[in-house]
Every structure is written in structure tokens, then in C-alpha cells.
Amino acid sequence: MLKYILKRVILAVVTIWGVATITFFLMNMVPGGPFVAEKSISVQAQNALNEKYGLDKPLFEQYITYLKDASHFDFGGSLKQRGRTVTSIIVSKFPVSAKVGGLSILVSLLIGIPLGCIAAVRRGKFLDHFISIFATCGIAVPSFVICTVLMYLLGSKLELLPTFGLTSWKHYFMPVISLSFYPTAYIMRLMRSSMLDVLGQDYIRTARAKGLPVYVCLFKHALRNAVLSVITYLGPMMAFTMTGSFIVEKIFTLPGLGGAFVSSILNRDYTLIMGTTIFLASFLVIMNMLVDIIYQFVDPRIKLS
């Protein structure tokens, strides 16, 4: 186990370094700069700012300097949000995205897994068709459409929930529902497909032939193997959901990390782009590594090597 984790940590460092390198050079290949669009300051002032932040130096020298600082977890200050460091921005934004994303994952698992199991057990029946149609709609309909419908029905017409901000528990309902719609539908389809495969295995047929009730076969023997496909999806889902959705955060005016990431790209805030990219890549790598370790606890037959 320790050898495997050490190997994955080394691979994770190489992956994050590759992502940081590609992002750094692609970002600098785009014409313009962070201070070019600011018409309120003179050319002399722009040159002074470039000199202050080291943007006047050769690109490779900037790259080496950035890597040295980043290796000490120093991602520099934001070029646009004066007086704030990249680390402080990430620390202030991430909890908002993590709360909404974490609740969305919880809702997706609590709804998606049982409904996927029911669809598999009731294959070809009304419930199976109903769940399959719901899952297809959940995957096909974009999140901004769901956000708009929820805001119109629950916020504007019925006036049950607030439509912007995040100051009370009521504010979480619509963002969580919007963000969990796609993962719930995807988990339903994964779970249905996986459960159908497991229910067709010989050991399940043997258990049924011995007279075991359906629910015992389902929960005691089939569920553990069927849920492996959902666990595979959990890694990237947690990374993408908990680090913020720009569309959902923008529509509901949430001060999360997704909005900060897109704003940094639009504003050409180089240091914030690099900081958030490295953070997102690190989070994704860590989540995937944790999922691989969880595999062994769910199914001991799987060897980490």
C-alpha cells in the first residue's frame, strides 16, 4: 500500500508539473498582457507594472522563477485584485464551492444509486422506463436551463426560495439542485447498467435458486460489485463539482472558485490563472488517487499494484 501511494504521489507531482508548464506557456502565447487593456494608465505606467511583476523578463526566466516560488507554495499576488495573494483568494473562494458541490454530490448519490438499482430490478417495466427518461433528460438538459426554470418557478412565481446570494440555508436549495441534476442522472445510468450486469452473474442466479429474497441478493451480494462503476466516476465528479461551476455560480451570484477562475482568464490575471489551474489539477489528481485506494476496501480482490 505504502509503495503504491508513493508511486502515485510521484506521478501526481509529474502530472501537476506538466499541467502547470503547458498552462504557463499557452497563457503567455496569447497576444496582449494583463495591463494592455487598461486604457486609464499610460504606456510608461504599464511598463512599470510589467517590471514590478517581472513580466518584462524573458519567458523562460519567468517560468523558472514561478516554479521556484510555486514549489514553496508561493503563488504570488493577484495582478488585478491589488493587495490580495492568489492563495488568499483560493482559500476564501473554495469553501463556498466545496459546500455547494459537496451537498450536490450527497444528493446525487442518495438519489442516483437507489433509482439505478430500482431501474435494474424492474427492467422493462414502467419504473425502468420512467427512470431512464428522467436520466436521459438530466444528462441532455444544460445546467443553465435548470437554473432558469428553478428561478422562475421557485423564486419568482411561488416566491419560496431566494434567487441570489448565499447567506442562509434556503440559498443552497436551487444551486444544489441545479448542480446535482447531471451527476444524479449519470449515476442512475451507471448504476442501472452495472447492476444489470451483476444480476446476470452466476453467483446471483445461484443465490436466487437457493431461495434468497430479492432484497438480500440485491443489497448483500450485488450492490458492492455494482457500485464500483459509481466509485470510478466519483473522483472526477468530486473534483469538478466541488471546485465550482461557473454557470451555476454566475446565475445564483455565488462567490465561489469557478467564477474566480473564469474571471481570471477574462482579466488575463496570470498569477491567478496559474494558481487556480494548479489547485484544480491537484484536487483532481488527489481525488482519483483516493478513489483507487477506496477500490481495495470495497472489493479486496482488486490489487493496487
Short mmCIF file of C-alpha atoms in Angstrom, two decimals:
data_model
loop_
_atom_site.label_atom_id
_atom_site.label_comp_id
_atom_site.label_asym_id
_atom_site.label_seq_id
_atom_site.Cartn_x
_atom_site.Cartn_y
_atom_site.Cartn_z
CA MET A 1 0.00 0.00 0.00
CA LEU A 2 2.78 2.47 1.01
CA LYS A 3 4.76 1.68 -2.16
CA TYR A 4 1.66 2.23 -4.29
CA ILE A 5 0.84 5.56 -2.61
CA LEU A 6 4.45 6.73 -3.03
CA LYS A 7 4.34 5.82 -6.73
CA ARG A 8 1.06 7.68 -7.19
CA VAL A 9 2.39 10.75 -5.36
CA ILE A 10 5.41 10.89 -7.71
CA LEU A 11 3.12 10.53 -10.73
CA ALA A 12 0.83 13.23 -9.29
CA VAL A 13 3.75 15.68 -8.94
CA VAL A 14 4.80 14.99 -12.55
CA THR A 15 1.22 15.45 -13.76
CA ILE A 16 0.77 18.74 -11.91
CA TRP A 17 4.15 19.97 -13.21
CA GLY A 18 3.04 19.10 -16.77
CA VAL A 19 -0.26 20.93 -16.36
CA ALA A 20 1.48 23.98 -14.89
CA THR A 21 4.07 24.05 -17.68
CA ILE A 22 1.53 23.75 -20.51
CA THR A 23 -0.74 26.36 -18.91
CA PHE A 24 2.14 28.79 -18.36
CA PHE A 25 3.41 28.75 -21.94
CA LEU A 26 -0.06 28.66 -23.58
CA MET A 27 -1.16 31.58 -21.39
CA ASN A 28 1.85 33.64 -22.46
CA MET A 29 1.46 32.72 -26.15
CA VAL A 30 -1.84 34.60 -26.33
CA PRO A 31 -1.18 38.15 -27.62
CA GLY A 32 -1.51 41.02 -25.14
CA GLY A 33 -0.95 41.11 -21.41
CA PRO A 34 -2.69 41.77 -18.11
CA PHE A 35 -2.21 45.56 -18.29
CA VAL A 36 -2.64 46.15 -22.05
CA ALA A 37 -6.43 46.54 -21.88
CA GLU A 38 -6.24 49.15 -19.10
CA LYS A 39 -6.65 52.38 -21.05
CA SER A 40 -6.70 54.51 -17.90
CA ILE A 41 -2.94 54.12 -17.38
CA SER A 42 -0.14 55.34 -19.63
CA VAL A 43 2.35 53.18 -21.52
CA GLN A 44 5.04 54.19 -19.03
CA ALA A 45 2.85 53.01 -16.16
CA GLN A 46 2.16 49.71 -17.96
CA ASN A 47 5.91 49.19 -18.42
CA ALA A 48 6.48 49.97 -14.75
CA LEU A 49 3.84 47.38 -13.75
CA ASN A 50 5.39 44.78 -16.07
CA GLU A 51 8.77 45.45 -14.47
CA LYS A 52 7.30 45.25 -10.97
CA TYR A 53 5.72 41.84 -11.59
CA GLY A 54 8.68 40.53 -13.62
CA LEU A 55 6.72 40.35 -16.88
CA ASP A 56 9.47 42.21 -18.77
CA LYS A 57 11.94 39.34 -18.26
CA PRO A 58 12.50 36.51 -20.78
CA LEU A 59 9.70 33.95 -20.72
CA PHE A 60 11.87 31.02 -19.65
CA GLU A 61 13.30 33.07 -16.77
CA GLN A 62 9.73 33.89 -15.66
CA TYR A 63 8.89 30.17 -15.86
CA ILE A 64 11.85 29.10 -13.70
CA THR A 65 11.10 31.84 -11.16
CA TYR A 66 7.46 30.80 -10.97
CA LEU A 67 8.32 27.12 -10.47
CA LYS A 68 10.75 28.00 -7.67
CA ASP A 69 8.12 30.08 -5.88
CA ALA A 70 5.33 27.54 -6.51
CA SER A 71 7.48 24.73 -5.06
CA HIS A 72 7.30 26.67 -1.77
CA PHE A 73 3.51 27.15 -2.19
CA ASP A 74 4.05 30.82 -3.01
CA PHE A 75 1.78 31.59 -5.97
CA GLY A 76 2.34 35.34 -5.82
CA GLY A 77 -0.12 38.21 -5.69
CA SER A 78 -3.08 38.77 -7.99
CA LEU A 79 -2.31 41.16 -10.85
CA LYS A 80 -5.85 42.54 -10.84
CA GLN A 81 -7.03 42.28 -7.23
CA ARG A 82 -4.46 44.56 -5.69
CA GLY A 83 -3.29 43.66 -2.20
CA ARG A 84 -4.55 40.07 -2.36
CA THR A 85 -2.45 36.96 -2.83
CA VAL A 86 -3.57 34.06 -5.04
CA THR A 87 -3.56 31.75 -2.03
CA SER A 88 -5.87 34.04 -0.04
CA ILE A 89 -8.30 34.24 -2.99
CA ILE A 90 -8.41 30.44 -3.34
CA VAL A 91 -8.80 29.98 0.43
CA SER A 92 -11.72 32.45 0.53
CA LYS A 93 -13.50 31.09 -2.59
CA PHE A 94 -13.02 27.32 -2.28
CA PRO A 95 -15.20 26.76 0.85
CA VAL A 96 -18.21 28.23 -0.97
CA SER A 97 -17.78 25.92 -3.98
CA ALA A 98 -16.94 22.95 -1.73
CA LYS A 99 -20.12 23.36 0.35
CA VAL A 100 -22.43 23.59 -2.67
CA GLY A 101 -20.52 20.86 -4.52
CA GLY A 102 -20.38 18.54 -1.51
CA LEU A 103 -24.12 18.80 -0.95
CA SER A 104 -24.70 18.19 -4.66
CA ILE A 105 -22.61 15.00 -4.56
CA LEU A 106 -24.51 13.80 -1.49
CA VAL A 107 -27.87 14.42 -3.20
CA SER A 108 -26.65 12.72 -6.38
CA LEU A 109 -25.56 9.58 -4.53
CA LEU A 110 -28.67 9.37 -2.33
CA ILE A 111 -30.97 9.64 -5.36
CA GLY A 112 -28.91 8.14 -8.17
CA ILE A 113 -27.86 4.82 -6.60
CA PRO A 114 -31.31 3.69 -5.32
CA LEU A 115 -33.10 4.73 -8.52
CA GLY A 116 -30.45 2.98 -10.65
CA CYS A 117 -30.97 -0.22 -8.62
CA ILE A 118 -34.75 0.05 -8.92
CA ALA A 119 -34.50 0.55 -12.70
CA ALA A 120 -32.31 -2.57 -12.99
CA VAL A 121 -34.57 -4.74 -10.83
CA ARG A 122 -37.70 -3.50 -12.62
CA ARG A 123 -36.12 -3.83 -16.07
CA GLY A 124 -38.61 -3.28 -18.91
CA LYS A 125 -41.35 -2.14 -16.51
CA PHE A 126 -42.92 1.29 -16.10
CA LEU A 127 -40.48 2.40 -13.37
CA ASP A 128 -37.49 1.44 -15.51
CA HIS A 129 -38.81 3.48 -18.47
CA PHE A 130 -39.66 6.45 -16.21
CA ILE A 131 -36.21 6.49 -14.55
CA SER A 132 -34.45 6.05 -17.90
CA ILE A 133 -36.34 9.01 -19.41
CA PHE A 134 -35.55 11.13 -16.34
CA ALA A 135 -31.85 10.15 -16.56
CA THR A 136 -31.68 10.98 -20.27
CA CYS A 137 -33.30 14.39 -19.67
CA GLY A 138 -30.91 15.06 -16.78
CA ILE A 139 -27.89 14.43 -18.99
CA ALA A 140 -29.24 16.27 -22.04
CA VAL A 141 -30.60 19.46 -20.42
CA PRO A 142 -27.87 22.08 -19.73
CA SER A 143 -27.49 23.35 -16.18
CA PHE A 144 -28.31 26.96 -17.11
CA VAL A 145 -31.77 25.81 -18.32
CA ILE A 146 -32.39 24.05 -14.99
CA CYS A 147 -31.20 27.14 -13.10
CA THR A 148 -33.57 29.36 -15.10
CA VAL A 149 -36.57 27.07 -14.62
CA LEU A 150 -35.94 26.80 -10.86
CA MET A 151 -35.51 30.55 -10.51
CA TYR A 152 -38.74 31.18 -12.42
CA LEU A 153 -40.86 28.59 -10.56
CA LEU A 154 -39.47 28.54 -7.01
CA GLY A 155 -38.04 32.04 -6.86
CA SER A 156 -40.25 34.28 -8.98
CA LYS A 157 -43.70 32.62 -9.21
CA LEU A 158 -44.02 30.78 -5.89
CA GLU A 159 -41.54 33.01 -4.00
CA LEU A 160 -40.41 30.05 -1.88
CA LEU A 161 -36.64 30.45 -2.21
CA PRO A 162 -34.18 33.34 -2.64
CA THR A 163 -32.67 33.61 -6.12
CA PHE A 164 -29.22 35.01 -5.37
CA GLY A 165 -26.52 35.09 -2.70
CA LEU A 166 -25.57 32.51 -0.08
CA THR A 167 -26.44 33.89 3.34
CA SER A 168 -28.90 31.29 4.72
CA TRP A 169 -29.71 27.59 4.31
CA LYS A 170 -32.53 28.47 1.90
CA HIS A 171 -29.99 29.90 -0.54
CA TYR A 172 -28.42 26.45 -1.02
CA PHE A 173 -31.52 24.70 -2.42
CA MET A 174 -31.56 25.90 -6.02
CA PRO A 175 -27.76 25.86 -6.62
CA VAL A 176 -27.51 22.33 -5.15
CA ILE A 177 -30.45 21.03 -7.22
CA SER A 178 -29.03 22.63 -10.39
CA LEU A 179 -25.55 21.27 -9.80
CA SER A 180 -26.69 17.77 -8.83
CA PHE A 181 -29.01 17.23 -11.79
CA TYR A 182 -26.38 15.94 -14.24
CA PRO A 183 -24.41 13.75 -11.76
CA THR A 184 -27.65 12.22 -10.46
CA ALA A 185 -28.77 11.28 -13.97
CA TYR A 186 -25.32 9.92 -14.84
CA ILE A 187 -25.12 7.84 -11.66
CA MET A 188 -28.60 6.42 -12.37
CA ARG A 189 -27.48 5.20 -15.80
CA LEU A 190 -24.18 3.86 -14.48
CA MET A 191 -25.86 2.06 -11.60
CA ARG A 192 -28.60 0.57 -13.79
CA SER A 193 -26.12 -0.75 -16.35
CA SER A 194 -23.72 -2.09 -13.73
CA MET A 195 -26.48 -3.68 -11.63
CA LEU A 196 -27.96 -5.42 -14.70
CA ASP A 197 -24.53 -6.88 -15.43
CA VAL A 198 -24.09 -8.10 -11.84
CA LEU A 199 -27.61 -9.53 -11.59
CA GLY A 200 -26.84 -11.67 -14.65
CA GLN A 201 -23.80 -13.30 -12.96
CA ASP A 202 -23.87 -16.99 -11.97
CA TYR A 203 -23.43 -16.35 -8.25
CA ILE A 204 -26.55 -14.18 -8.16
CA ARG A 205 -28.56 -16.82 -10.03
CA THR A 206 -27.27 -19.44 -7.57
CA ALA A 207 -28.28 -17.26 -4.63
CA ARG A 208 -31.76 -16.79 -6.09
CA ALA A 209 -32.02 -20.55 -6.82
CA LYS A 210 -31.30 -21.23 -3.13
CA GLY A 211 -34.37 -19.18 -2.28
CA LEU A 212 -32.75 -15.98 -1.03
CA PRO A 213 -35.11 -12.99 -1.18
CA VAL A 214 -34.51 -10.40 -3.90
CA TYR A 215 -33.54 -7.65 -1.46
CA VAL A 216 -30.89 -9.90 0.18
CA CYS A 217 -29.36 -10.72 -3.22
CA LEU A 218 -29.51 -7.07 -4.16
CA PHE A 219 -28.08 -5.41 -1.04
CA LYS A 220 -25.83 -8.17 0.32
CA HIS A 221 -24.33 -9.65 -2.86
CA ALA A 222 -24.90 -7.41 -5.89
CA LEU A 223 -24.66 -3.84 -4.61
CA ARG A 224 -20.99 -3.96 -3.56
CA ASN A 225 -19.84 -5.07 -7.02
CA ALA A 226 -22.26 -2.86 -8.92
CA VAL A 227 -21.27 0.30 -7.05
CA LEU A 228 -17.65 0.08 -8.29
CA SER A 229 -18.58 1.87 -11.52
CA VAL A 230 -20.05 4.74 -9.48
CA ILE A 231 -16.89 4.94 -7.36
CA THR A 232 -14.87 5.26 -10.58
CA TYR A 233 -16.96 8.28 -11.51
CA LEU A 234 -16.70 9.78 -8.00
CA GLY A 235 -13.11 11.02 -8.43
CA PRO A 236 -13.60 13.37 -11.40
CA MET A 237 -17.14 14.22 -10.25
CA MET A 238 -15.93 15.44 -6.85
CA ALA A 239 -13.11 17.41 -8.45
CA PHE A 240 -15.31 19.16 -10.99
CA THR A 241 -18.29 19.69 -8.68
CA MET A 242 -16.50 20.85 -5.53
CA THR A 243 -14.27 23.30 -7.37
CA GLY A 244 -17.22 25.26 -8.64
CA SER A 245 -19.42 25.56 -11.69
CA PHE A 246 -19.07 28.94 -13.36
CA ILE A 247 -22.61 28.85 -14.82
CA VAL A 248 -24.36 27.96 -11.56
CA GLU A 249 -22.22 30.36 -9.52
CA LYS A 250 -22.78 33.16 -12.01
CA ILE A 251 -26.57 32.72 -12.22
CA PHE A 252 -27.06 32.50 -8.45
CA THR A 253 -24.34 35.10 -7.72
CA LEU A 254 -22.25 32.75 -5.57
CA PRO A 255 -18.74 33.92 -4.57
CA GLY A 256 -17.13 30.60 -5.49
CA LEU A 257 -13.93 29.38 -7.12
CA GLY A 258 -15.50 28.61 -10.53
CA GLY A 259 -16.40 32.26 -11.05
CA ALA A 260 -12.96 33.40 -9.87
CA PHE A 261 -11.26 31.02 -12.33
CA VAL A 262 -13.21 32.28 -15.35
CA SER A 263 -12.81 35.92 -14.27
CA SER A 264 -9.05 35.42 -14.03
CA ILE A 265 -8.97 34.21 -17.65
CA LEU A 266 -11.09 37.12 -18.88
CA ASN A 267 -8.93 39.63 -16.96
CA ARG A 268 -5.63 37.99 -18.00
CA ASP A 269 -4.68 37.69 -14.34
CA TYR A 270 -1.66 35.43 -14.97
CA THR A 271 -0.86 34.55 -11.38
CA LEU A 272 -4.48 33.74 -10.52
CA ILE A 273 -4.86 31.62 -13.68
CA MET A 274 -1.79 29.60 -12.72
CA GLY A 275 -2.78 29.30 -9.06
CA THR A 276 -6.34 28.12 -9.73
CA THR A 277 -5.21 25.76 -12.51
CA ILE A 278 -2.62 24.10 -10.27
CA PHE A 279 -5.18 23.88 -7.45
CA LEU A 280 -7.83 22.28 -9.70
CA ALA A 281 -5.29 19.83 -11.17
CA SER A 282 -4.04 18.89 -7.70
CA PHE A 283 -7.59 18.36 -6.44
CA LEU A 284 -8.44 16.13 -9.41
CA VAL A 285 -5.28 14.03 -9.00
CA ILE A 286 -5.85 13.60 -5.25
CA MET A 287 -9.50 12.61 -5.73
CA ASN A 288 -8.57 9.99 -8.35
CA MET A 289 -5.88 8.59 -6.08
CA LEU A 290 -8.30 8.35 -3.16
CA VAL A 291 -10.84 6.57 -5.36
CA ASP A 292 -8.23 4.00 -6.39
CA ILE A 293 -7.43 3.33 -2.72
CA ILE A 294 -11.13 3.05 -1.84
CA TYR A 295 -11.45 0.33 -4.52
CA GLN A 296 -9.48 -2.10 -2.39
CA PHE A 297 -11.69 -1.58 0.64
CA VAL A 298 -14.88 -2.08 -1.39
CA ASP A 299 -13.57 -5.11 -3.27
CA PRO A 300 -10.49 -6.82 -1.68
CA ARG A 301 -9.95 -8.84 -4.89
CA ILE A 302 -8.65 -5.65 -6.56
CA LYS A 303 -4.89 -5.29 -6.07
CA LEU A 304 -3.50 -1.76 -6.03
CA SER A 305 -0.33 -2.86 -7.82
#
